[in-house]
Amino acid sequence: MTGVSNEIINKYFTAGDRLGHILAKTESLLADLELPELERVVFTYLEVVLKLALLNPNSKAKDINDYKPGRETLAVLEAIAPRINNHYIKAFFLDVLQVNKCNKFVHVKLAIQSYWLICEHRETLNDKRDYYIRVLRILVGLGKGRKQTAEFYFETIKNAVLAADMSKDCYSVTKLTEEMIPIQEEPNQYLPLIDKIKAAVQPFLDSGEFKHYRECNHVLALLLPDDSVLYGIEVARSYIMDVNDWDSRTNALQYMVAEGYKKGLRVFQNLGIKNQETEGYRQKLVVILKKAAAQQQLIGALPPVPLEQLEFDMPEFENFIQGVYWLISWELPPKSAFLSDLESKKMEYFHLKHMGSTITDTYGNTVDVSPDNAKLIYKDAALTREVICKKILKPSFDKFSEKFSISEIEVYWLISDSAFVPQERKDLYAHGLYHGFCGNFAVAVHLLLPQIENGLKVLLESHDKITHKIVEEIQTANGLTTYFNHLQGVLDDDLIFDLEGLLNESFGENIRNLVAHGLYSTGRFFMYPGFYTWWIALKLALHLERYLLSIQQGGVDQTTAL
């Protein structure tokens, strides 16, 4: 394997291929059932290494510093890395070798050189930043042995930072400066950087760019420890100035304003500062929280319903788990009923039989056309969902909420064995569901929509369905429309129809696309579409098996009568 692995990699990837292209093409190759076994082994390993996180130790991806392959693997990497043409692959392999102390100083030098070549093909400081940071962190890891090697890279990065435009590259300037602090022990080396950042502080404050103002003060607190408290105070104030400015210019959600105050007060607390200023902020926070509660009640209330409400009581349950399953026990309306109803209407109404239908957005623009009116079933289904939510689902939820409270840990435990939610997504999915149980459907919907889409993708992959396409050697994920087409025969047709109308159809709610483009009004999240999105996400997590037409076990498709 050692002798041909680099040949396989060089066969598929050129020196100039970017990381995203490599990962997409690797995933595509692994999806090819006819890929030779040796190549599959090489690309499987390549995918593992290239998905290691270079910078963020809190990333869901495994950190490169914690990756410990066996000696045989390290021997293969050492043999093939110098002969690989692509800079990204070479840099990652060499980095793995130096992290695992395999001829450490030799591979440190080669890894840094490879990262440096990547930076030479990038134009802006923002584009180079993450690879510069990786170089600096490798140098820090050398300890006392870094001095001679570090001098060139330190000076080059420092000059790049000094040449950068603060108005465009503030985050990169301050972040790289922070990462350079452990490299040089001589304080004078940092004076030009300090002067550059100091010069930008007042202009950022004057122009109301509080995020950049905060970034500058944060790094100045690190560079000038004797004055760290003074700069730390400005970091705390910047959070509060930021949300005050936002609140004065727009109809801001007050709980988000409160979060800014909380962040600022936490910084003051960490600095050990408690005075008249901080007490004033605390009193203001109390007022903001009261306004947030009133605002939440206002936008969270469902509008009056011109329907007679059903009177019912929730059954007596021993625990919240029974209550949750009671909440999701309502079955989905059958697609066949909407099709049948539309055909009946076509016989009765001339325009439905001989004319098409269009749908417009809030600005009057036509966004979709249904020449044969077939898509009207999604409009009818949306109206039915609204009635069901107002008469049954939302009142049921209110009764559940009166009796039970549920913690985020309990939500996580509840979905821990979910067949719909991948293991690495359970924490985020539980976080979204928890916000729904708290009544904050705006946050819940934003968190859950992409997780629902990912769950459908993983479900397709578990049934050996291709979920990506390649156009001009660039691989992209298929859209939801394609997912729904491929889910035929995997999921119950009524569930596919319900999800299509809710998430993706212009004649339906189209909530996935509208939210993704920032076009969904706040109030709508707290009316039936937002609530229903949370409800169907909960149902998918706990009731997926009821809607599967087949179950994958050990790669064998088993048809089941659920």
Coordinates of C-alpha atoms in Angstrom, one line a residue:
M1 CA 0.0 0.0 0.0
T2 CA 2.8 2.4 0.9
G3 CA 4.2 2.5 -2.6
V4 CA 1.0 3.2 -4.4
S5 CA -1.0 5.4 -2.0
N6 CA 0.6 8.6 -3.1
E7 CA 0.1 7.6 -6.7
I8 CA -3.6 7.1 -6.1
I9 CA -3.9 10.6 -4.4
N10 CA -1.9 12.3 -7.1
K11 CA -4.0 10.6 -9.8
Y12 CA -7.2 12.3 -8.5
F13 CA -5.9 15.6 -7.1
T14 CA -3.7 18.3 -8.5
A15 CA -1.4 20.6 -6.6
G16 CA -3.9 23.5 -6.9
D17 CA -7.1 21.7 -5.7
R18 CA -8.7 23.5 -2.7
L19 CA -9.7 21.7 0.5
G20 CA -13.4 21.9 -0.2
H21 CA -13.0 20.4 -3.7
I22 CA -10.9 17.5 -2.2
L23 CA -13.4 16.7 0.4
A24 CA -16.4 16.8 -2.0
K25 CA -14.6 14.7 -4.6
T26 CA -13.5 12.2 -1.9
E27 CA -17.0 11.8 -0.7
S28 CA -18.2 11.3 -4.3
L29 CA -15.5 8.6 -4.9
L30 CA -16.5 6.7 -1.7
A31 CA -20.1 6.7 -2.9
D32 CA -19.0 4.8 -6.0
L33 CA -19.8 1.2 -5.4
E34 CA -17.3 0.1 -8.1
L35 CA -14.3 1.9 -6.6
P36 CA -11.4 -0.5 -6.2
E37 CA -10.9 -1.6 -2.7
L38 CA -7.3 -0.2 -2.3
E39 CA -8.5 3.2 -3.5
R40 CA -11.5 3.0 -1.1
V41 CA -9.1 2.4 1.8
V42 CA -6.9 5.4 0.8
F43 CA -9.8 7.8 0.3
T44 CA -11.5 6.6 3.5
Y45 CA -8.4 7.5 5.5
L46 CA -7.9 10.7 3.5
E47 CA -11.4 11.8 4.5
V48 CA -10.7 11.1 8.1
V49 CA -7.6 13.2 8.2
L50 CA -8.9 16.2 6.2
K51 CA -11.9 16.5 8.5
L52 CA -9.7 16.9 11.6
A53 CA -10.1 20.4 13.2
L54 CA -6.9 22.4 12.9
L55 CA -7.8 25.3 15.2
N56 CA -10.9 24.8 17.4
P57 CA -10.6 22.4 20.3
N58 CA -14.3 22.7 20.9
S59 CA -15.2 21.6 17.4
K60 CA -17.5 18.7 16.9
A61 CA -14.7 17.4 14.6
K62 CA -11.8 15.6 16.2
D63 CA -8.9 17.9 16.9
I64 CA -5.7 17.2 15.0
N65 CA -3.7 17.4 18.2
D66 CA -5.7 14.6 19.7
Y67 CA -5.5 12.3 16.7
K68 CA -3.3 9.3 17.4
P69 CA -3.0 6.8 14.6
G70 CA -1.0 3.6 14.9
R71 CA 2.7 3.1 14.1
E72 CA 1.9 1.4 10.8
T73 CA -0.2 4.3 9.7
L74 CA 2.4 6.8 10.7
A75 CA 5.0 4.8 8.7
V76 CA 2.8 5.0 5.6
L77 CA 2.3 8.7 6.0
E78 CA 6.0 9.3 6.5
A79 CA 6.7 7.4 3.3
I80 CA 4.1 9.0 1.1
A81 CA 3.7 12.6 2.4
P82 CA 6.8 14.1 0.6
R83 CA 5.6 12.6 -2.7
I84 CA 2.1 14.1 -2.6
N85 CA 1.5 17.0 -5.0
N86 CA -1.5 18.7 -3.3
H87 CA -0.5 21.2 -0.6
Y88 CA -3.5 20.6 1.7
I89 CA -3.1 16.8 1.8
K90 CA 0.6 17.1 2.3
A91 CA 0.3 19.7 5.1
F92 CA -2.3 17.6 6.9
F93 CA -0.3 14.4 6.7
L94 CA 2.9 16.2 7.8
D95 CA 1.0 17.9 10.6
V96 CA -0.2 14.5 11.9
L97 CA 3.3 13.2 11.8
Q98 CA 4.7 16.1 13.9
V99 CA 1.8 16.0 16.4
N100 CA 2.7 12.4 17.0
K101 CA 6.4 13.2 17.4
C102 CA 7.5 11.2 14.4
N103 CA 10.8 12.9 13.5
K104 CA 9.1 16.0 15.0
F105 CA 11.4 18.8 14.0
V106 CA 11.8 17.6 10.5
H107 CA 8.1 17.3 10.0
V108 CA 7.3 20.6 11.8
K109 CA 9.5 22.3 9.2
L110 CA 7.9 20.5 6.3
A111 CA 4.3 21.0 7.6
I112 CA 4.8 24.7 8.1
Q113 CA 6.3 25.0 4.6
S114 CA 3.2 23.3 3.2
Y115 CA 0.8 25.6 5.1
W116 CA 2.9 28.5 3.9
L117 CA 2.5 27.5 0.3
I118 CA -1.2 27.4 0.8
C119 CA -1.1 31.0 2.1
E120 CA 0.9 32.1 -0.9
H121 CA -2.0 31.2 -3.2
R122 CA -4.4 33.3 -1.1
E123 CA -4.7 37.0 -1.4
T124 CA -6.2 38.6 1.7
L125 CA -5.3 38.3 5.3
N126 CA -8.8 36.9 6.1
D127 CA -8.1 34.0 3.6
K128 CA -4.7 33.3 5.1
R129 CA -5.6 33.8 8.8
D130 CA -6.5 30.2 9.8
Y131 CA -3.4 28.7 8.2
Y132 CA -1.2 31.5 9.8
I133 CA -2.8 30.6 13.1
R134 CA -2.0 26.9 12.6
V135 CA 1.7 27.8 11.8
L136 CA 1.9 29.9 15.0
R137 CA 0.3 27.1 17.1
I138 CA 2.8 24.5 15.8
L139 CA 5.6 26.9 16.7
V140 CA 4.3 27.4 20.2
G141 CA 4.2 23.6 20.5
L142 CA 8.0 23.4 19.9
G143 CA 8.7 25.2 23.2
K144 CA 12.2 26.5 23.6
G145 CA 13.3 24.8 20.4
R146 CA 11.2 27.3 18.3
K147 CA 13.3 30.4 18.5
Q148 CA 15.3 30.1 15.3
T149 CA 12.5 28.7 13.3
A150 CA 9.9 31.1 14.6
E151 CA 11.8 34.3 13.8
F152 CA 11.1 34.4 10.1
Y153 CA 7.4 33.3 10.4
F154 CA 6.7 35.7 13.2
E155 CA 8.2 38.7 11.3
T156 CA 6.4 37.8 8.1
I157 CA 3.0 37.4 9.8
K158 CA 3.5 40.6 11.8
N159 CA 4.3 42.5 8.6
A160 CA 1.1 41.1 7.0
V161 CA -0.9 42.2 10.0
L162 CA 0.6 45.7 10.0
A163 CA -0.2 46.1 6.3
A164 CA -3.8 45.0 6.7
D165 CA -6.8 47.4 6.6
M166 CA -8.3 47.5 10.1
S167 CA -11.7 48.4 8.7
K168 CA -11.8 45.3 6.6
D169 CA -9.6 42.8 8.5
C170 CA -10.1 43.8 12.2
Y171 CA -10.9 40.3 13.4
S172 CA -7.9 38.8 11.5
V173 CA -5.6 41.5 12.8
T174 CA -6.6 41.1 16.4
K175 CA -6.9 37.3 16.3
L176 CA -3.5 36.8 14.7
T177 CA -1.9 39.3 17.2
E178 CA -3.4 37.3 20.1
E179 CA -1.9 34.1 18.6
M180 CA 1.5 35.8 18.2
I181 CA 1.8 36.7 21.9
P182 CA 3.4 33.4 23.1
I183 CA 5.9 33.4 20.3
Q184 CA 8.2 36.3 21.2
E185 CA 9.3 37.1 24.7
E186 CA 10.6 40.6 23.8
P187 CA 7.8 43.1 24.5
N188 CA 9.2 45.7 22.0
Q189 CA 8.3 43.3 19.1
Y190 CA 4.7 44.0 19.7
L191 CA 4.8 47.8 19.9
P192 CA 3.9 48.4 16.2
L193 CA 1.0 46.1 16.6
I194 CA -0.2 47.8 19.8
D195 CA 0.1 51.2 18.1
K196 CA -2.0 50.0 15.1
I197 CA -4.7 48.5 17.2
K198 CA -4.8 51.5 19.6
A199 CA -5.2 53.8 16.6
A200 CA -8.4 51.9 15.5
V201 CA -10.1 51.9 18.9
Q202 CA -11.6 55.4 18.9
P203 CA -12.7 55.4 15.2
F204 CA -14.6 52.1 15.8
L205 CA -16.3 53.6 18.9
D206 CA -17.2 56.8 17.0
S207 CA -18.7 54.8 14.1
G208 CA -20.6 52.4 16.3
E209 CA -18.7 49.3 15.2
F210 CA -18.8 47.9 18.7
K211 CA -17.9 44.3 17.7
H212 CA -14.5 45.6 16.3
Y213 CA -14.2 47.9 19.3
R214 CA -14.5 44.9 21.5
E215 CA -12.0 42.8 19.5
C216 CA -9.4 45.6 19.8
N217 CA -9.9 46.1 23.5
H218 CA -9.7 42.4 24.2
V219 CA -6.3 41.9 22.5
L220 CA -5.0 45.2 24.1
A221 CA -5.9 43.7 27.5
L222 CA -3.7 40.7 26.6
L223 CA -0.8 42.8 25.2
L224 CA -0.7 45.3 28.0
P225 CA -1.4 43.3 31.2
D226 CA -0.7 46.4 33.5
D227 CA -3.8 48.0 31.9
S228 CA -5.8 44.9 31.4
V229 CA -8.6 45.9 33.7
L230 CA -9.1 49.2 31.9
Y231 CA -9.4 47.5 28.5
G232 CA -11.5 44.7 30.0
I233 CA -14.0 47.3 31.2
E234 CA -14.3 48.6 27.6
V235 CA -14.9 45.0 26.5
A236 CA -17.8 44.7 29.0
R237 CA -19.2 48.1 28.0
S238 CA -19.0 47.2 24.3
Y239 CA -21.6 44.4 24.8
I240 CA -24.0 46.8 26.3
M241 CA -23.4 49.6 23.8
D242 CA -23.9 47.1 21.0
V243 CA -27.4 46.0 22.1
N244 CA -28.4 49.5 23.1
D245 CA -27.6 50.7 19.6
W246 CA -29.4 47.8 18.1
D247 CA -32.4 48.4 20.3
S248 CA -32.6 52.1 19.4
R249 CA -32.5 51.4 15.7
T250 CA -35.0 48.5 15.3
N251 CA -37.8 46.7 17.0
A252 CA -35.4 44.3 18.7
L253 CA -36.4 41.2 20.6
Q254 CA -35.8 42.2 24.2
Y255 CA -34.6 38.8 25.4
M256 CA -31.6 39.3 22.9
V257 CA -31.0 42.8 24.3
A258 CA -31.0 41.2 27.8
E259 CA -28.4 38.7 26.6
G260 CA -26.0 41.5 25.7
Y261 CA -26.4 43.0 29.1
K262 CA -25.8 39.6 30.7
K263 CA -22.5 39.2 28.7
G264 CA -21.3 42.6 29.8
L265 CA -22.1 42.1 33.4
R266 CA -20.3 38.7 33.3
V267 CA -17.2 40.4 32.1
F268 CA -17.5 43.0 34.9
Q269 CA -17.9 40.2 37.4
N270 CA -14.8 38.3 36.1
L271 CA -12.9 41.6 36.5
G272 CA -14.1 41.8 40.1
I273 CA -15.8 45.2 39.5
K274 CA -19.0 46.1 41.3
N275 CA -19.8 49.8 41.5
Q276 CA -22.5 52.3 40.7
E277 CA -22.1 51.7 36.9
T278 CA -22.6 48.0 37.1
E279 CA -25.5 48.4 39.5
G280 CA -27.1 50.7 37.0
Y281 CA -26.7 48.0 34.3
R282 CA -28.3 45.4 36.6
Q283 CA -31.3 47.6 37.3
K284 CA -31.7 48.2 33.5
L285 CA -31.5 44.5 32.9
V286 CA -34.5 43.9 35.2
V287 CA -36.5 46.4 33.2
I288 CA -35.4 44.7 29.9
L289 CA -36.4 41.3 31.2
K290 CA -39.8 42.6 32.1
K291 CA -40.2 44.1 28.6
A292 CA -39.0 40.8 27.1
A293 CA -41.7 38.9 29.0
A294 CA -44.4 41.3 27.8
Q295 CA -43.1 41.1 24.2
Q296 CA -42.9 37.3 24.3
Q297 CA -46.5 37.2 25.5
L298 CA -47.6 39.6 22.7
I299 CA -45.9 37.9 19.8
G300 CA -46.4 34.4 21.2
A301 CA -50.1 34.6 21.5
L302 CA -52.2 32.9 18.8
P303 CA -54.7 35.3 17.1
P304 CA -58.4 34.8 17.8
V305 CA -59.7 31.7 16.1
P306 CA -63.2 31.9 14.6
L307 CA -63.7 28.2 15.4
E308 CA -65.4 26.6 18.4
Q309 CA -62.6 25.3 20.6
L310 CA -62.8 21.7 21.7
E311 CA -63.0 21.2 25.4
F312 CA -60.9 18.3 26.7
D313 CA -58.7 17.3 29.5
M314 CA -55.3 15.7 29.3
P315 CA -55.3 12.2 30.6
E316 CA -53.7 11.5 34.0
F317 CA -50.1 10.5 33.2
E318 CA -47.5 9.2 35.7
N319 CA -44.6 11.1 34.1
F320 CA -43.7 13.6 31.4
I321 CA -42.7 10.9 28.9
Q322 CA -46.2 9.6 28.6
G323 CA -47.3 13.3 28.1
V324 CA -44.8 13.8 25.3
Y325 CA -46.0 10.7 23.4
W326 CA -49.6 11.9 23.9
L327 CA -48.6 15.2 22.3
I328 CA -47.3 13.6 19.2
S329 CA -50.0 10.9 18.9
W330 CA -52.1 12.8 16.4
E331 CA -51.9 11.1 13.0
L332 CA -51.1 13.0 9.8
P333 CA -54.0 13.7 7.4
P334 CA -53.8 11.4 4.3
K335 CA -52.5 12.9 1.1
S336 CA -55.2 10.8 -0.8
A337 CA -58.0 12.9 0.9
F338 CA -56.5 16.2 -0.5
L339 CA -56.2 14.6 -4.0
S340 CA -59.7 13.4 -3.9
D341 CA -61.0 16.7 -2.7
L342 CA -59.2 18.6 -5.4
E343 CA -60.6 16.3 -8.1
S344 CA -64.1 16.9 -6.8
K345 CA -63.6 20.7 -6.8
K346 CA -62.3 20.5 -10.4
M347 CA -65.7 19.0 -11.4
E348 CA -67.5 21.7 -9.6
Y349 CA -65.5 24.9 -10.4
F350 CA -64.7 25.9 -14.0
H351 CA -61.5 27.8 -13.2
L352 CA -59.9 24.8 -11.5
K353 CA -60.6 22.6 -14.5
H354 CA -59.5 24.9 -17.2
M355 CA -57.2 27.5 -15.6
G356 CA -53.9 27.3 -13.6
S357 CA -53.1 28.8 -10.3
T358 CA -50.3 31.1 -9.1
I359 CA -48.9 32.0 -5.8
T360 CA -47.4 35.4 -4.9
D361 CA -45.2 36.6 -2.0
T362 CA -45.9 39.5 0.3
Y363 CA -44.5 41.9 -2.3
G364 CA -46.9 40.8 -5.0
N365 CA -44.3 38.9 -6.9
T366 CA -45.3 35.6 -8.5
V367 CA -43.1 32.9 -6.9
D368 CA -44.7 29.7 -8.3
V369 CA -47.2 28.5 -10.9
S370 CA -49.3 25.4 -11.0
P371 CA -50.6 25.0 -14.6
D372 CA -52.9 22.1 -13.7
N373 CA -53.7 23.2 -10.1
A374 CA -52.0 20.1 -8.8
K375 CA -50.1 22.1 -6.2
L376 CA -53.3 23.4 -4.6
I377 CA -53.3 20.3 -2.4
Y378 CA -50.4 21.9 -0.5
K379 CA -52.5 25.0 0.0
D380 CA -55.4 22.9 1.3
A381 CA -53.1 20.9 3.5
A382 CA -51.6 24.2 5.0
L383 CA -55.2 25.3 5.9
T384 CA -55.9 21.9 7.5
R385 CA -52.7 22.1 9.5
E386 CA -53.7 25.5 10.8
V387 CA -57.1 24.2 12.0
I388 CA -55.5 21.1 13.6
C389 CA -53.0 23.3 15.4
K390 CA -55.5 25.7 16.7
K391 CA -58.2 23.2 17.7
I392 CA -56.1 20.3 18.9
L393 CA -52.3 20.4 18.9
K394 CA -51.7 23.8 20.5
P395 CA -54.4 23.4 23.2
S396 CA -52.8 19.9 23.9
F397 CA -49.4 21.5 24.2
D398 CA -50.8 24.2 26.6
K399 CA -52.3 21.5 28.9
F400 CA -49.0 19.6 28.8
S401 CA -47.1 22.8 29.7
E402 CA -49.5 23.4 32.7
K403 CA -48.7 20.1 34.2
F404 CA -45.1 19.3 33.2
S405 CA -41.8 21.1 32.9
I406 CA -38.9 19.4 31.1
S407 CA -35.2 20.1 31.3
E408 CA -32.8 20.1 28.3
I409 CA -31.0 17.0 29.7
E410 CA -34.4 15.2 29.8
V411 CA -35.1 16.2 26.2
Y412 CA -31.6 14.9 25.2
W413 CA -32.3 11.6 27.0
L414 CA -35.7 11.4 25.4
I415 CA -34.2 11.4 21.9
S416 CA -31.0 9.5 22.8
D417 CA -32.2 6.4 20.9
S418 CA -33.9 8.3 18.0
A419 CA -33.6 6.6 14.6
F420 CA -34.0 9.9 12.9
V421 CA -31.4 12.1 14.7
P422 CA -27.7 11.2 14.1
Q423 CA -25.6 10.8 17.2
E424 CA -23.4 13.8 16.5
R425 CA -26.6 16.0 16.0
K426 CA -28.5 14.9 19.1
D427 CA -27.2 17.8 21.3
L428 CA -28.2 20.5 18.8
Y429 CA -31.5 18.7 18.0
A430 CA -32.3 18.5 21.8
H431 CA -31.4 22.2 22.2
G432 CA -34.0 23.1 19.5
L433 CA -36.7 20.9 20.9
Y434 CA -36.1 22.3 24.4
H435 CA -36.6 25.8 23.2
G436 CA -40.0 24.6 21.8
F437 CA -41.0 23.1 25.1
C438 CA -40.2 26.6 26.6
G439 CA -42.4 28.3 24.0
N440 CA -39.6 30.0 22.1
F441 CA -40.5 28.7 18.7
A442 CA -38.4 31.3 16.8
V443 CA -35.2 29.8 18.2
A444 CA -36.5 26.2 18.0
V445 CA -37.4 26.6 14.2
H446 CA -34.0 28.1 13.3
L447 CA -32.2 25.3 15.1
L448 CA -34.4 22.4 13.9
L449 CA -35.0 23.1 10.2
P450 CA -31.4 22.3 9.1
Q451 CA -31.4 19.3 11.5
I452 CA -34.6 17.9 9.9
E453 CA -33.0 18.3 6.4
N454 CA -29.9 16.6 7.6
G455 CA -31.9 13.8 9.2
L456 CA -33.7 13.1 5.8
K457 CA -30.2 13.1 4.1
V458 CA -28.9 10.5 6.6
L459 CA -32.0 8.5 6.2
L460 CA -31.5 8.4 2.5
E461 CA -27.8 7.4 2.9
S462 CA -28.8 4.6 5.2
H463 CA -30.9 3.2 2.4
D464 CA -28.1 3.5 -0.1
K465 CA -29.5 6.6 -1.9
I466 CA -27.1 9.1 -3.5
T467 CA -27.5 12.5 -1.8
H468 CA -24.9 14.5 -3.8
K469 CA -24.4 15.5 -7.3
I470 CA -21.3 16.6 -9.3
V471 CA -21.3 19.5 -11.7
E472 CA -18.0 20.3 -13.4
E473 CA -16.1 18.2 -10.8
I474 CA -17.7 20.3 -8.0
Q475 CA -19.8 18.2 -5.6
T476 CA -22.8 19.7 -3.9
A477 CA -25.6 18.2 -1.8
N478 CA -28.9 17.6 -3.5
G479 CA -31.8 19.9 -2.6
L480 CA -34.8 18.9 -0.5
T481 CA -36.9 18.4 -3.7
T482 CA -34.6 15.6 -4.7
Y483 CA -34.6 14.2 -1.2
F484 CA -38.3 13.9 -1.2
N485 CA -38.3 12.2 -4.6
H486 CA -35.8 9.7 -3.4
L487 CA -37.7 9.1 -0.2
Q488 CA -40.5 7.5 -2.1
G489 CA -40.5 3.9 -1.1
V490 CA -38.6 4.7 2.1
L491 CA -41.1 6.8 4.0
D492 CA -44.8 6.8 4.2
D493 CA -46.3 9.0 1.5
D494 CA -48.4 11.0 3.9
L495 CA -45.4 12.0 5.9
I496 CA -43.4 13.0 2.7
F497 CA -46.4 15.1 1.5
D498 CA -46.7 16.8 4.9
L499 CA -43.0 17.6 5.0
E500 CA -43.0 18.9 1.4
G501 CA -45.9 21.3 2.1
L502 CA -44.4 22.5 5.3
L503 CA -40.8 22.9 4.3
N504 CA -40.4 23.3 0.6
E505 CA -43.5 24.1 -1.4
S506 CA -44.4 27.7 -2.3
F507 CA -48.1 26.7 -2.3
G508 CA -47.6 25.3 1.2
E509 CA -45.8 27.0 4.0
N510 CA -42.3 26.9 2.4
I511 CA -40.8 27.6 5.8
R512 CA -37.4 26.2 5.2
N513 CA -36.6 28.5 2.2
L514 CA -38.2 31.6 3.7
V515 CA -36.3 31.2 7.0
A516 CA -33.1 30.4 5.2
H517 CA -33.4 33.8 3.3
G518 CA -34.5 35.8 6.3
L519 CA -38.0 36.4 4.9
Y520 CA -40.1 34.9 7.7
S521 CA -41.7 37.4 10.0
T522 CA -41.2 37.0 13.8
G523 CA -44.9 36.6 14.6
R524 CA -45.2 33.7 12.2
F525 CA -42.8 31.6 14.3
F526 CA -45.2 31.9 17.2
M527 CA -48.3 31.1 15.2
Y528 CA -49.2 27.6 13.8
P529 CA -46.3 27.2 11.2
G530 CA -43.6 27.7 13.8
F531 CA -45.3 25.5 16.4
Y532 CA -46.1 22.8 13.8
T533 CA -42.4 22.7 12.7
W534 CA -41.4 22.1 16.3
W535 CA -44.1 19.5 16.7
I536 CA -43.2 17.5 13.5
A537 CA -39.5 17.6 14.5
L538 CA -40.5 16.0 17.9
K539 CA -42.6 13.5 16.1
L540 CA -39.8 12.6 13.6
A541 CA -37.4 12.1 16.5
L542 CA -39.7 9.8 18.4
H543 CA -42.1 8.2 15.9
L544 CA -40.0 7.7 12.7
E545 CA -40.4 3.9 12.8
R546 CA -44.1 4.3 12.3
Y547 CA -43.5 5.9 8.9
L548 CA -40.6 3.8 7.6
L549 CA -41.7 1.4 4.8
S550 CA -38.4 -0.5 5.4
I551 CA -35.8 -0.9 8.1
Q552 CA -32.1 -1.2 7.3
Q553 CA -30.4 -3.8 9.4
G554 CA -26.8 -4.9 8.7
G555 CA -27.1 -3.6 5.1
V556 CA -30.2 -5.7 4.4
D557 CA -33.5 -4.0 3.5
Q558 CA -36.3 -5.6 5.5
T559 CA -39.9 -4.7 4.4
T560 CA -42.1 -4.3 7.5
A561 CA -45.8 -3.8 8.1
L562 CA -45.7 -0.9 10.5

